[in-house]
Coordinates of C-alpha atoms and ligand atoms in Angstrom, one line a residue:
M23 CA 0.0 0.0 0.0
R24 CA 1.2 3.4 -0.9
E25 CA 1.7 6.3 1.6
L26 CA -1.6 7.6 2.9
P27 CA -1.1 11.3 1.9
A28 CA -0.2 10.3 -1.7
L29 CA -3.2 8.0 -1.8
L30 CA -5.5 10.7 -0.5
T31 CA -4.2 13.2 -3.1
E32 CA -4.8 10.7 -5.8
I33 CA -8.4 10.0 -4.6
G34 CA -9.0 13.7 -4.3
G35 CA -7.8 14.2 -7.8
N36 CA -10.0 11.5 -9.3
M37 CA -13.2 12.0 -7.6
P38 CA -15.9 13.7 -9.5
I39 CA -16.6 16.2 -6.8
G40 CA -14.5 19.3 -6.8
F41 CA -13.3 20.8 -3.6
I42 CA -11.6 23.9 -2.6
V43 CA -10.3 24.9 0.8
L44 CA -10.5 28.6 1.6
D45 CA -8.9 30.3 4.5
E46 CA -10.6 32.7 6.9
R47 CA -10.1 35.6 4.4
G48 CA -11.7 33.6 1.6
I49 CA -8.4 33.0 -0.1
I50 CA -7.9 29.7 -2.0
R51 CA -5.4 27.4 -0.2
L52 CA -6.1 24.1 -2.0
A53 CA -8.0 22.9 -5.0
N54 CA -8.3 19.4 -6.3
A55 CA -7.9 18.2 -9.9
A56 CA -11.6 17.8 -10.4
V57 CA -12.4 21.4 -9.7
L58 CA -9.6 22.6 -12.0
R59 CA -11.0 20.3 -14.7
M60 CA -14.4 21.7 -14.1
F61 CA -13.3 25.3 -14.5
D62 CA -10.9 24.7 -17.4
L63 CA -7.8 25.5 -15.3
D64 CA -4.6 23.6 -14.9
A65 CA -2.3 23.1 -12.0
G66 CA 0.2 25.7 -13.3
Q67 CA -2.2 28.5 -13.5
A68 CA -2.2 31.2 -10.8
W69 CA -5.3 30.3 -8.9
Q70 CA -3.6 29.9 -5.6
D71 CA -3.8 32.9 -3.3
Q72 CA -6.8 34.2 -5.2
S73 CA -10.3 34.5 -4.0
L74 CA -13.1 32.3 -5.3
G75 CA -14.0 35.0 -7.7
I76 CA -11.5 33.7 -10.3
F77 CA -13.6 30.6 -10.6
L78 CA -17.0 31.9 -10.4
D79 CA -19.3 34.9 -10.3
V80 CA -21.7 34.4 -7.4
P81 CA -22.2 37.9 -6.0
E82 CA -23.4 36.8 -2.6
L83 CA -20.5 34.4 -2.0
D84 CA -18.4 36.6 0.2
E85 CA -21.4 37.3 2.4
M86 CA -22.1 33.5 2.7
I87 CA -18.6 32.8 3.7
S88 CA -18.4 35.3 6.4
V89 CA -21.8 34.2 7.8
I90 CA -20.5 30.6 7.9
L91 CA -17.3 31.6 9.6
Q92 CA -19.2 33.4 12.3
G93 CA -20.8 30.1 13.2
G94 CA -23.6 30.1 10.7
G95 CA -23.4 26.4 10.0
H96 CA -23.3 25.6 6.3
R97 CA -24.9 26.4 3.0
N98 CA -26.4 23.7 0.8
D99 CA -27.2 23.9 -2.9
V100 CA -25.7 27.1 -4.1
A101 CA -26.5 26.9 -7.7
F102 CA -24.6 28.7 -10.4
E103 CA -23.8 28.5 -14.1
R104 CA -20.6 29.1 -15.9
E105 CA -19.4 29.3 -19.5
C106 CA -16.7 26.7 -20.1
A107 CA -14.9 25.6 -23.3
A108 CA -17.7 23.0 -23.9
G109 CA -20.5 25.5 -23.4
A110 CA -22.7 26.6 -20.5
H111 CA -22.3 24.3 -17.5
A112 CA -24.5 24.1 -14.3
Y113 CA -23.0 23.6 -10.9
L114 CA -24.2 22.9 -7.4
A115 CA -22.0 23.7 -4.4
D116 CA -22.0 23.2 -0.7
L117 CA -20.2 25.5 1.7
S118 CA -19.2 24.4 5.2
V119 CA -16.7 25.3 7.9
A120 CA -14.0 22.9 9.1
Q121 CA -11.1 23.0 11.6
M122 CA -7.7 22.4 10.1
G123 CA -5.2 22.4 12.9
E124 CA -5.3 25.8 14.5
E125 CA -7.1 27.2 11.6
Q126 CA -10.7 27.5 10.7
V127 CA -11.2 27.0 7.0
V128 CA -14.1 26.9 4.6
L129 CA -14.7 23.8 2.4
F130 CA -16.3 24.5 -0.9
M131 CA -17.5 21.3 -2.6
V132 CA -18.9 21.6 -6.1
Q133 CA -20.5 19.2 -8.5
D134 CA -21.1 19.6 -12.2
I135 CA -24.8 19.0 -12.7
T136 CA -25.1 19.9 -16.3
L137 CA -26.1 16.4 -17.4
R138 CA -28.5 15.9 -14.6
K139 CA -30.0 19.3 -15.4
Q140 CA -30.3 18.4 -19.1
S141 CA -32.1 15.2 -18.3
E142 CA -34.4 17.1 -15.9
D143 CA -35.1 19.6 -18.6
E144 CA -35.8 16.7 -21.0
I145 CA -38.2 15.2 -18.6
H146 CA -39.9 18.5 -18.1
R147 CA -40.1 18.9 -21.9
L148 CA -41.6 15.5 -22.3
A149 CA -44.1 16.0 -19.5
F150 CA -45.2 19.5 -20.5
Y151 CA -44.7 19.8 -24.3
D152 CA -46.2 18.0 -27.3
A153 CA -43.6 16.0 -29.1
L154 CA -44.9 16.6 -32.6
T155 CA -45.3 20.4 -32.5
A156 CA -43.2 21.4 -29.5
L157 CA -46.2 23.3 -28.2
P158 CA -47.2 23.2 -24.5
N159 CA -49.5 20.2 -23.8
R160 CA -52.7 20.1 -21.8
R161 CA -50.8 19.9 -18.5
L162 CA -48.7 23.0 -19.1
L163 CA -51.8 24.8 -20.6
Q164 CA -53.6 24.2 -17.3
E165 CA -50.7 25.6 -15.3
R166 CA -50.5 28.6 -17.6
L167 CA -54.2 29.2 -17.4
A168 CA -54.2 29.0 -13.6
Q169 CA -51.5 31.7 -13.7
S170 CA -53.5 33.8 -16.2
M171 CA -56.5 33.6 -14.0
S172 CA -54.6 34.8 -11.0
I173 CA -53.1 37.7 -13.1
S174 CA -56.6 38.5 -14.3
A175 CA -58.0 38.4 -10.8
R176 CA -55.4 41.0 -9.8
S177 CA -55.6 43.2 -12.8
G178 CA -59.4 42.9 -13.4
K179 CA -58.7 42.3 -17.1
H180 CA -60.3 39.6 -19.1
G181 CA -58.6 36.6 -20.6
A182 CA -60.0 34.4 -23.4
L183 CA -59.7 30.8 -24.3
M184 CA -60.0 29.7 -27.9
F185 CA -60.6 26.1 -28.7
I186 CA -59.5 25.4 -32.3
D187 CA -60.4 22.2 -34.2
L188 CA -59.4 21.6 -37.8
D189 CA -62.3 20.8 -40.1
N190 CA -62.1 17.5 -41.9
F191 CA -58.7 16.7 -40.5
K192 CA -59.6 13.0 -40.3
S193 CA -60.1 12.8 -44.0
L194 CA -56.7 14.2 -44.7
N195 CA -55.2 11.6 -42.4
D196 CA -57.2 8.9 -44.0
T197 CA -56.5 9.8 -47.6
Q198 CA -52.9 11.1 -47.4
G199 CA -51.5 9.2 -44.5
H200 CA -50.4 10.3 -41.0
D201 CA -47.1 11.8 -42.1
I202 CA -48.9 14.4 -44.2
G203 CA -51.4 14.9 -41.3
D204 CA -48.4 15.5 -39.0
L205 CA -47.0 18.1 -41.4
L206 CA -50.3 20.0 -41.3
L207 CA -50.4 19.9 -37.5
Q208 CA -46.8 21.3 -37.4
E209 CA -47.7 24.1 -39.9
V210 CA -50.8 25.0 -38.0
A211 CA -48.7 25.1 -34.8
S212 CA -46.3 27.6 -36.3
R213 CA -49.0 29.7 -37.9
L214 CA -50.7 29.9 -34.5
T215 CA -47.5 30.8 -32.7
R216 CA -46.8 33.6 -35.2
N217 CA -50.2 35.1 -34.7
V218 CA -50.4 35.6 -31.0
R219 CA -48.6 38.0 -28.6
E220 CA -45.7 36.9 -26.5
G221 CA -47.6 36.4 -23.2
D222 CA -50.3 34.3 -24.9
T223 CA -50.1 30.5 -24.9
V224 CA -50.6 28.2 -27.8
A225 CA -51.1 24.6 -26.8
R226 CA -52.0 21.4 -28.5
L227 CA -54.4 19.1 -26.6
G228 CA -53.9 16.2 -28.9
G229 CA -55.2 15.2 -32.3
D230 CA -56.2 18.3 -34.3
E231 CA -57.2 20.2 -31.2
F232 CA -55.4 23.4 -30.3
V233 CA -56.0 26.0 -27.7
V234 CA -54.9 29.6 -27.7
A235 CA -55.1 31.4 -24.3
L236 CA -55.1 35.2 -24.6
E237 CA -54.1 37.4 -21.6
S238 CA -54.7 41.0 -20.6
L239 CA -57.8 41.8 -22.7
N240 CA -60.0 44.7 -21.8
S241 CA -61.7 44.8 -18.4
I242 CA -65.0 45.6 -20.1
A243 CA -66.5 42.3 -21.2
Q244 CA -67.8 43.6 -24.5
E245 CA -64.5 45.2 -25.4
A246 CA -62.7 42.0 -24.5
A247 CA -65.0 40.0 -26.6
A248 CA -64.4 42.3 -29.6
Q249 CA -60.6 42.0 -29.1
A250 CA -60.9 38.2 -28.8
E251 CA -63.0 38.1 -31.9
T252 CA -60.6 40.1 -33.9
I253 CA -57.8 37.7 -33.0
A254 CA -59.9 34.6 -33.6
E255 CA -60.9 35.9 -37.0
K256 CA -57.3 36.6 -37.8
I257 CA -56.4 33.0 -36.8
R258 CA -59.3 31.6 -38.7
N259 CA -58.1 33.5 -41.8
E260 CA -54.5 32.4 -41.3
L261 CA -55.4 28.8 -40.9
S262 CA -57.6 28.9 -44.0
H263 CA -54.7 29.8 -46.4
P264 CA -53.5 26.8 -48.5
Y265 CA -50.8 24.5 -47.0
Q266 CA -47.9 23.0 -48.9
L267 CA -47.5 19.5 -47.3
G268 CA -44.7 17.5 -48.8
G269 CA -45.5 18.7 -52.3
I270 CA -49.3 18.5 -51.9
E271 CA -51.4 21.6 -51.8
H272 CA -54.0 21.2 -49.1
H273 CA -56.9 23.4 -48.1
S274 CA -58.1 23.4 -44.5
S275 CA -60.1 25.5 -42.2
P276 CA -60.7 25.7 -38.5
S277 CA -63.8 25.8 -36.3
I278 CA -63.1 28.1 -33.3
G279 CA -64.9 28.3 -30.0
V280 CA -64.2 31.3 -27.7
S281 CA -64.9 31.7 -24.0
L282 CA -64.0 34.7 -22.0
F283 CA -62.9 34.6 -18.4
R284 CA -62.1 37.1 -15.6
G285 CA -60.3 36.3 -12.4
H286 CA -61.5 33.1 -10.7
Q287 CA -65.2 33.6 -11.6
S288 CA -65.3 30.3 -13.2
N289 CA -62.9 27.4 -12.8
L290 CA -60.4 26.3 -15.4
D291 CA -62.2 23.1 -16.5
E292 CA -65.4 25.1 -16.9
V293 CA -63.7 27.6 -19.2
L294 CA -62.2 24.9 -21.3
K295 CA -65.5 23.1 -21.5
Q296 CA -67.3 26.3 -22.5
A297 CA -64.8 27.0 -25.3
D298 CA -65.2 23.4 -26.4
L299 CA -69.0 23.8 -26.5
A300 CA -68.7 26.9 -28.5
M301 CA -66.4 25.1 -30.9
Y302 CA -69.0 22.5 -31.4
Q303 CA -71.5 25.2 -32.1
A304 CA -69.1 26.6 -34.7
K305 CA -68.9 23.1 -36.3
A306 CA -72.7 22.7 -36.2
S307 CA -73.2 26.1 -37.9
G308 CA -71.2 25.0 -41.0
R309 CA -67.5 24.9 -39.9
N310 CA -64.8 27.5 -40.7
K311 CA -66.5 29.8 -38.1
V312 CA -65.8 31.5 -34.9
C313 CA -68.5 31.1 -32.2
F314 CA -68.6 32.5 -28.7
F315 CA -69.7 30.6 -25.7
D316 CA -73.3 31.3 -24.8
P317 CA -74.7 30.4 -21.4
E318 CA -78.1 29.8 -22.7
M319 CA -76.8 27.4 -25.2
Q320 CA -75.0 25.6 -22.5
A321 CA -78.1 25.4 -20.3
K322 CA -79.9 23.9 -23.2
M323 CA -77.2 21.3 -24.0
E324 CA -76.9 20.3 -20.4
Y325 CA -80.7 19.9 -20.1
R326 CA -80.6 17.8 -23.2
A327 CA -77.7 15.7 -22.0
E328 CA -79.4 15.0 -18.7
L329 CA -82.7 14.3 -20.4
E330 CA -81.0 11.9 -22.8
Q331 CA -79.3 10.0 -19.9
D332 CA -82.6 9.8 -18.0
L333 CA -84.5 8.7 -21.1
R334 CA -82.1 5.9 -21.7
A335 CA -83.0 4.5 -18.3
S336 CA -86.7 5.4 -18.4
L337 CA -87.9 2.1 -19.9
R338 CA -85.9 -0.1 -17.5
L339 CA -87.1 2.0 -14.5
Q340 CA -90.7 1.7 -15.8
Q341 CA -91.2 5.5 -15.9
L342 CA -93.1 5.4 -19.1
M343 CA -96.8 4.9 -19.2
L344 CA -99.7 5.3 -21.6
Y345 CA -102.5 7.8 -21.3
Y346 CA -105.6 7.4 -23.2
Q347 CA -107.7 10.1 -24.9
M348 CA -111.2 9.3 -26.2
Q349 CA -112.4 9.7 -29.8
V350 CA -116.2 10.2 -30.1
D351 CA -118.6 10.0 -33.0
D352 CA -121.4 12.4 -34.0
S353 CA -123.7 11.0 -31.4
G354 CA -121.1 11.3 -28.6
L355 CA -120.4 7.7 -28.3
V356 CA -116.8 6.7 -27.5
I357 CA -115.6 4.9 -30.6
G358 CA -111.9 4.9 -30.1
A359 CA -109.0 6.1 -28.1
E360 CA -105.5 7.4 -28.8
A361 CA -102.7 6.0 -26.7
L362 CA -100.4 8.8 -25.8
L363 CA -97.0 8.3 -24.1
R364 CA -96.3 9.9 -20.8
W365 CA -92.9 10.0 -19.0
Q366 CA -93.2 10.2 -15.3
H367 CA -89.8 11.6 -14.3
P368 CA -88.9 11.4 -10.7
Q369 CA -87.6 15.0 -10.5
R370 CA -89.2 16.7 -13.5
G371 CA -92.7 15.3 -13.0
M372 CA -94.6 14.5 -16.2
V373 CA -92.5 15.2 -19.2
S374 CA -94.5 16.0 -22.4
P375 CA -94.0 13.7 -25.4
A376 CA -93.5 16.8 -27.4
Q377 CA -90.3 17.2 -25.5
F378 CA -89.0 13.7 -25.4
I379 CA -90.2 12.0 -28.6
P380 CA -88.0 14.2 -30.9
L381 CA -85.1 13.4 -28.5
A382 CA -85.9 9.7 -28.5
E383 CA -86.0 9.9 -32.3
E384 CA -82.5 11.4 -32.5
M385 CA -81.1 8.9 -30.0
G386 CA -82.7 5.9 -31.6
M387 CA -84.5 5.3 -28.3
I388 CA -87.8 5.7 -30.2
L389 CA -87.4 2.1 -31.3
P390 CA -87.5 0.3 -28.0
I391 CA -90.0 2.8 -26.7
G392 CA -92.2 2.5 -29.8
D393 CA -92.0 -1.3 -29.6
W394 CA -93.0 -1.2 -25.9
V395 CA -96.0 1.1 -26.8
I396 CA -97.3 -1.4 -29.4
E397 CA -97.0 -4.3 -27.0
Q398 CA -98.7 -2.3 -24.2
A399 CA -101.5 -1.2 -26.6
C400 CA -102.2 -4.8 -27.7
A401 CA -102.2 -6.1 -24.1
Q402 CA -104.7 -3.3 -23.2
L403 CA -107.0 -4.1 -26.2
K404 CA -107.0 -7.7 -25.0
R405 CA -108.1 -6.7 -21.5
W406 CA -110.8 -4.5 -22.9
E407 CA -112.2 -7.3 -24.9
R408 CA -113.6 -8.8 -21.7
D409 CA -115.2 -5.5 -20.7
P410 CA -118.7 -4.8 -22.3
T411 CA -118.2 -1.0 -22.2
M412 CA -114.7 -1.0 -23.6
R413 CA -114.7 -4.0 -26.0
D414 CA -115.6 -2.0 -29.1
I415 CA -113.1 0.7 -28.6
R416 CA -110.4 0.9 -31.3
L417 CA -107.0 2.0 -30.1
S418 CA -104.8 4.3 -32.1
V419 CA -101.0 4.1 -31.6
N420 CA -98.6 6.7 -32.8
V421 CA -95.8 5.2 -34.9
S422 CA -92.7 7.2 -35.8
A423 CA -91.3 7.2 -39.3
R424 CA -88.1 5.7 -38.0
Q425 CA -89.9 2.9 -36.4
L426 CA -91.9 2.1 -39.5
S427 CA -88.7 1.9 -41.5
Q428 CA -87.2 -0.8 -39.3
P429 CA -87.0 -4.1 -41.2
Y430 CA -88.5 -6.0 -38.3
F431 CA -91.5 -3.6 -37.8
V432 CA -94.2 -5.7 -39.7
E433 CA -93.1 -8.8 -37.8
L434 CA -93.2 -7.0 -34.5
V435 CA -96.7 -5.8 -34.9
K436 CA -97.9 -9.2 -36.2
E437 CA -96.3 -11.0 -33.3
A438 CA -97.8 -8.6 -30.7
I439 CA -101.3 -9.3 -32.3
E440 CA -100.8 -13.0 -32.3
Q441 CA -99.4 -13.3 -28.8
T442 CA -102.2 -11.3 -27.3
G443 CA -104.8 -12.8 -29.6
I444 CA -106.5 -9.4 -30.2
R445 CA -108.7 -8.5 -33.1
A446 CA -106.3 -6.8 -35.5
S447 CA -109.0 -4.6 -36.7
H448 CA -109.1 -2.8 -33.3
L449 CA -105.5 -1.7 -33.6
K450 CA -104.9 1.5 -35.6
L451 CA -101.5 2.8 -36.4
E452 CA -101.1 6.6 -36.7
L453 CA -98.4 7.7 -39.2
T454 CA -97.4 11.3 -39.9
E455 CA -96.7 12.5 -43.3
S456 CA -93.0 12.6 -42.7
F457 CA -92.7 8.9 -43.4
I458 CA -93.2 9.7 -47.1
L459 CA -89.9 11.4 -47.0
N460 CA -88.2 8.1 -46.5
D461 CA -88.6 5.1 -48.8
V462 CA -92.3 5.4 -49.8
E463 CA -92.4 2.2 -51.8
E464 CA -91.1 0.2 -48.9
A465 CA -93.5 1.9 -46.5
I466 CA -96.4 1.2 -48.7
E467 CA -95.5 -2.4 -49.0
K468 CA -95.3 -2.7 -45.2
M469 CA -98.6 -1.0 -44.8
L470 CA -100.2 -3.3 -47.3
E471 CA -98.9 -6.3 -45.5
L472 CA -100.2 -5.2 -42.2
R473 CA -103.5 -4.1 -43.7
A474 CA -103.9 -7.6 -45.1
S475 CA -103.7 -8.9 -41.6
G476 CA -106.4 -6.5 -40.4
V477 CA -104.5 -3.6 -39.0
R478 CA -105.9 -0.1 -39.8
F479 CA -104.0 3.1 -40.6
A480 CA -104.6 6.8 -39.9
M481 CA -102.7 9.8 -41.2
D482 CA -101.9 12.0 -38.2
D483 CA -101.6 15.8 -38.3
F484 CA -102.8 15.9 -41.8
G485 CA -102.1 19.1 -43.7
T486 CA -99.0 20.0 -41.9
G487 CA -96.6 17.9 -43.9
Y488 CA -95.7 17.1 -47.4
S489 CA -98.2 14.4 -48.5
S490 CA -99.2 14.6 -52.1
L491 CA -102.6 13.5 -53.3
A492 CA -100.9 10.9 -55.5
Y493 CA -99.6 9.0 -52.5
L494 CA -102.8 9.4 -50.6
S495 CA -104.5 7.3 -53.3
R496 CA -102.0 4.6 -52.9
L497 CA -101.8 4.3 -49.2
P498 CA -104.1 1.8 -47.5
L499 CA -105.5 4.4 -45.1
E500 CA -108.7 4.3 -43.2
Q501 CA -108.6 7.7 -41.6
L502 CA -107.3 11.2 -41.9
K503 CA -106.8 13.3 -38.7
I504 CA -107.2 17.1 -39.1
D505 CA -104.3 18.7 -37.3
Q506 CA -105.2 20.6 -34.2
S507 CA -103.6 23.8 -35.4
F508 CA -106.3 24.1 -38.1
V509 CA -109.1 23.3 -35.6
R510 CA -107.8 25.9 -33.2
G511 CA -107.8 28.5 -36.1
I512 CA -111.4 27.9 -37.0
A513 CA -112.7 30.8 -34.9
R514 CA -109.9 33.1 -35.9
D515 CA -108.8 32.9 -39.4
K516 CA -110.2 32.1 -42.8
N517 CA -107.2 30.0 -43.9
S518 CA -107.7 27.5 -41.2
Q519 CA -111.4 27.3 -42.1
V520 CA -110.4 26.7 -45.7
M521 CA -107.9 24.0 -44.7
V522 CA -110.4 22.2 -42.5
R523 CA -113.1 22.2 -45.2
T524 CA -110.5 21.1 -47.8
I525 CA -109.2 18.2 -45.7
I526 CA -112.8 17.1 -45.0
N527 CA -113.5 17.1 -48.7
I528 CA -110.3 15.2 -49.5
A529 CA -111.3 12.5 -47.0
H530 CA -114.7 12.2 -48.4
N531 CA -113.5 12.0 -51.9
F532 CA -111.0 9.3 -51.1
G533 CA -113.5 7.4 -49.1
L534 CA -111.7 7.9 -45.8
E535 CA -112.9 8.5 -42.3
I536 CA -112.2 12.0 -40.9
V537 CA -111.3 12.8 -37.3
A538 CA -110.8 16.3 -36.0
E539 CA -108.0 16.7 -33.3
G540 CA -107.8 19.3 -30.6
V541 CA -111.5 20.1 -30.5
E542 CA -111.9 22.4 -27.5
T543 CA -115.0 24.5 -28.1
D544 CA -118.6 24.2 -29.1
E545 CA -118.0 26.7 -31.9
Q546 CA -115.3 24.5 -33.4
L547 CA -117.5 21.4 -33.0
A548 CA -120.4 23.2 -34.8
F549 CA -118.2 24.2 -37.7
L550 CA -116.7 20.8 -38.1
R551 CA -120.1 19.1 -38.0
Q552 CA -121.5 21.7 -40.5
Y553 CA -118.8 20.7 -43.1
G554 CA -119.3 17.0 -42.6
C555 CA -116.7 15.9 -40.0
N556 CA -118.3 13.4 -37.7
K557 CA -115.5 12.1 -35.5
F558 CA -113.8 14.2 -32.8
Q559 CA -110.9 14.1 -30.3
G560 CA -110.2 17.0 -27.9
Y561 CA -110.5 18.4 -24.5
L562 CA -114.1 19.2 -25.1
F563 CA -114.8 15.5 -24.7
G564 CA -111.9 14.3 -22.7
R565 CA -108.3 15.0 -22.0
P566 CA -105.6 12.3 -22.2
V567 CA -105.8 10.5 -18.8
A568 CA -104.4 7.4 -17.1
L569 CA -106.2 4.1 -17.6
P570 CA -108.5 4.0 -14.6
E571 CA -109.7 7.5 -15.2
F572 CA -110.2 6.8 -18.8
E573 CA -112.3 3.8 -18.2
Q574 CA -114.4 5.8 -15.7
L575 CA -114.9 8.5 -18.3
C576 CA -116.0 6.0 -20.9
R577 CA -118.6 4.6 -18.6
A578 CA -120.0 8.0 -17.7
V579 CA -119.8 9.8 -21.0
P580 CA -123.2 11.2 -22.1
A581 CA -124.3 11.3 -25.7
F582 CA -124.6 14.9 -26.9
A583 CA -126.4 14.5 -30.2
Ligands
C2E617 P1 -100.5 13.7 -31.7 O1 -100.4 12.2 -32.1 O2 -101.0 14.6 -32.7 O3 -101.4 13.7 -30.4 C1 -102.3 14.6 -30.1 C2 -101.8 15.6 -29.1 O4 -102.7 16.6 -29.0 C3 -101.6 15.0 -27.8 O5 -100.5 15.7 -27.2 C4 -102.8 15.4 -27.0 O6 -102.7 15.5 -25.6 C5 -103.1 16.8 -27.6 N1 -104.5 17.2 -27.5 C6 -105.6 16.4 -27.6 N2 -106.7 17.1 -27.5 C7 -106.3 18.4 -27.4 C8 -107.0 19.6 -27.2 O7 -108.3 19.7 -27.2 N3 -106.3 20.7 -27.1 C9 -105.0 20.7 -27.1 N4 -104.3 21.9 -27.0 N5 -104.2 19.6 -27.2 C10 -104.9 18.4 -27.4 P2 -99.4 14.9 -26.4 O8 -100.0 13.8 -25.7 O9 -98.5 15.9 -25.7 O10 -98.5 14.2 -27.6 C11 -97.8 15.0 -28.5 C12 -97.3 14.2 -29.6 O11 -96.3 13.3 -29.2 C13 -98.3 13.4 -30.3 O12 -99.1 14.2 -31.2 C14 -97.5 12.4 -31.0 O13 -97.0 12.9 -32.2 C15 -96.3 12.2 -30.0 N6 -96.6 11.0 -29.3 C16 -97.3 10.7 -28.2 N7 -97.3 9.4 -27.9 C17 -96.5 8.8 -28.8 C18 -96.0 7.5 -29.0 O14 -96.4 6.5 -28.3 N8 -95.2 7.2 -30.1 C19 -94.8 8.2 -30.9 N9 -94.0 7.9 -31.9 N10 -95.2 9.5 -30.7 C20 -96.0 9.8 -29.7
MG618 MG1 -101.5 10.9 -32.9
MG619 MG1 -102.0 14.7 -34.2

């Protein structure tokens, strides 16, 4: 084994940590090889008897040293940077006091942390930036937005968030491949960055979704909105110029949703959601547009979304039920009833079919609901067969165009009739004219097939749609129903009167029954009877009611003729 001091010198020279010993005046007494390497010095250079200042430029250093010497313990993690031959390097140093013989000295230990810092920076970059466009990602955007909100809270100025989605991006990706799609995203990123101010943030959320956050807009909301709109329009215009993507010229446009914020009035997720909603509005109104968030629109969409969710569960939770409304003949006898859906919602109470049927149509829920209505109606007809008062009542069921167009529809109706064993002639299906907009030939075929097994058909809301007389002659209808809007107009306007009389004539000429809907007054009734209508439905005779009430009404109804 070699002599200890020599060994120590060698260890000291090879270790990656640099150390310097300073005397009480801060003058360098000793420095190891590592520190000389770090600072590009060699042993021959005049570093001895100098202060630390020849190595580094840390203004507070003298102050730190004197505090430590006065018994101030030690200092960890003094960070500093320094230009070396190989570029900027980062260092981290510790200062502590030690006793060397009689003398008190200061130990300065330093580590080159350049590589560690680089990998930390890289981790930061990966965690906070989008790899494709080098823009901030969602996480960093959220951080920046939180800052913007605080700044806005202090200054009282508005900020704005723009949600930008490229129109038809998917089709570019699908037809030209992802590489070309990536080029577009990169070009969009640089156009966005070029068109905002320094303090503003451009971020990519993923896919073709970008967000621009604007700071320090006017403190008056209207002014701020105008400023945001100008910038949004500028961006929309910029992003609509043609792109050169790997030799391909491509045309694209954005849909932009804008939401304003001030201070912490709304939270961050809310503002993002609002801008997103506005963006959807921009898409819905034809793309390549700028739309502002509108609270009313949000309320509507939220209501709809809730209703949609609840509607999905309504069948399973047995919240749907049928009401029945009587139809009477000229002598006041109940000849039929219309089954009308009701949704008993636990919070909202009775929801009108006018509200939920269109929604059910859009969602496709109309199919299971409609099927359920037909099954219920057949079961009810069967029960009425055994009741002398009710046994001759014909039950009308509303069928939506979408339901009729299902391939299984004819089978479903036939099966319901067979399984319950009802007289098919007592089931009437009400169609609206809208089904003619679909495949008429197919619809006629289905109607004929059902008619052959005894089922009857009525045309509901007649006169409000598009039916042509040519179709009317080909449809196996039994009945036309005059829409209630015309009946309501009888007392008020000539046009309604003309419509009512015309519809009655059409029915007579085609040999069809005629029923007037929505009859509420004696005056309406008198007019209808005068022109030859002899079947009625409306509040004048009975409102739609639940089954027990309906049966009671039927037993009590007096003839009026
Ligand atoms: P609709 O088939 O034309 O039904 C007549 C509507 O007029 C019913 O509204 C009924 O309550 C209302 N009504 C009846 N008499 C009067 C009256 O004298 N005055 C006034 N102001 N209104 C009267 P309801 O029950 O709200 O149903 C609205 C619509 O919802 C129905 O119009 C029908 O298109 C649809 N609907 C109801 N049940 C079903 C169903 O089971 N399936 C399908 N697909 N649609 C249904
Ligand atoms: Mg109807
Ligand atoms: Mg109707």
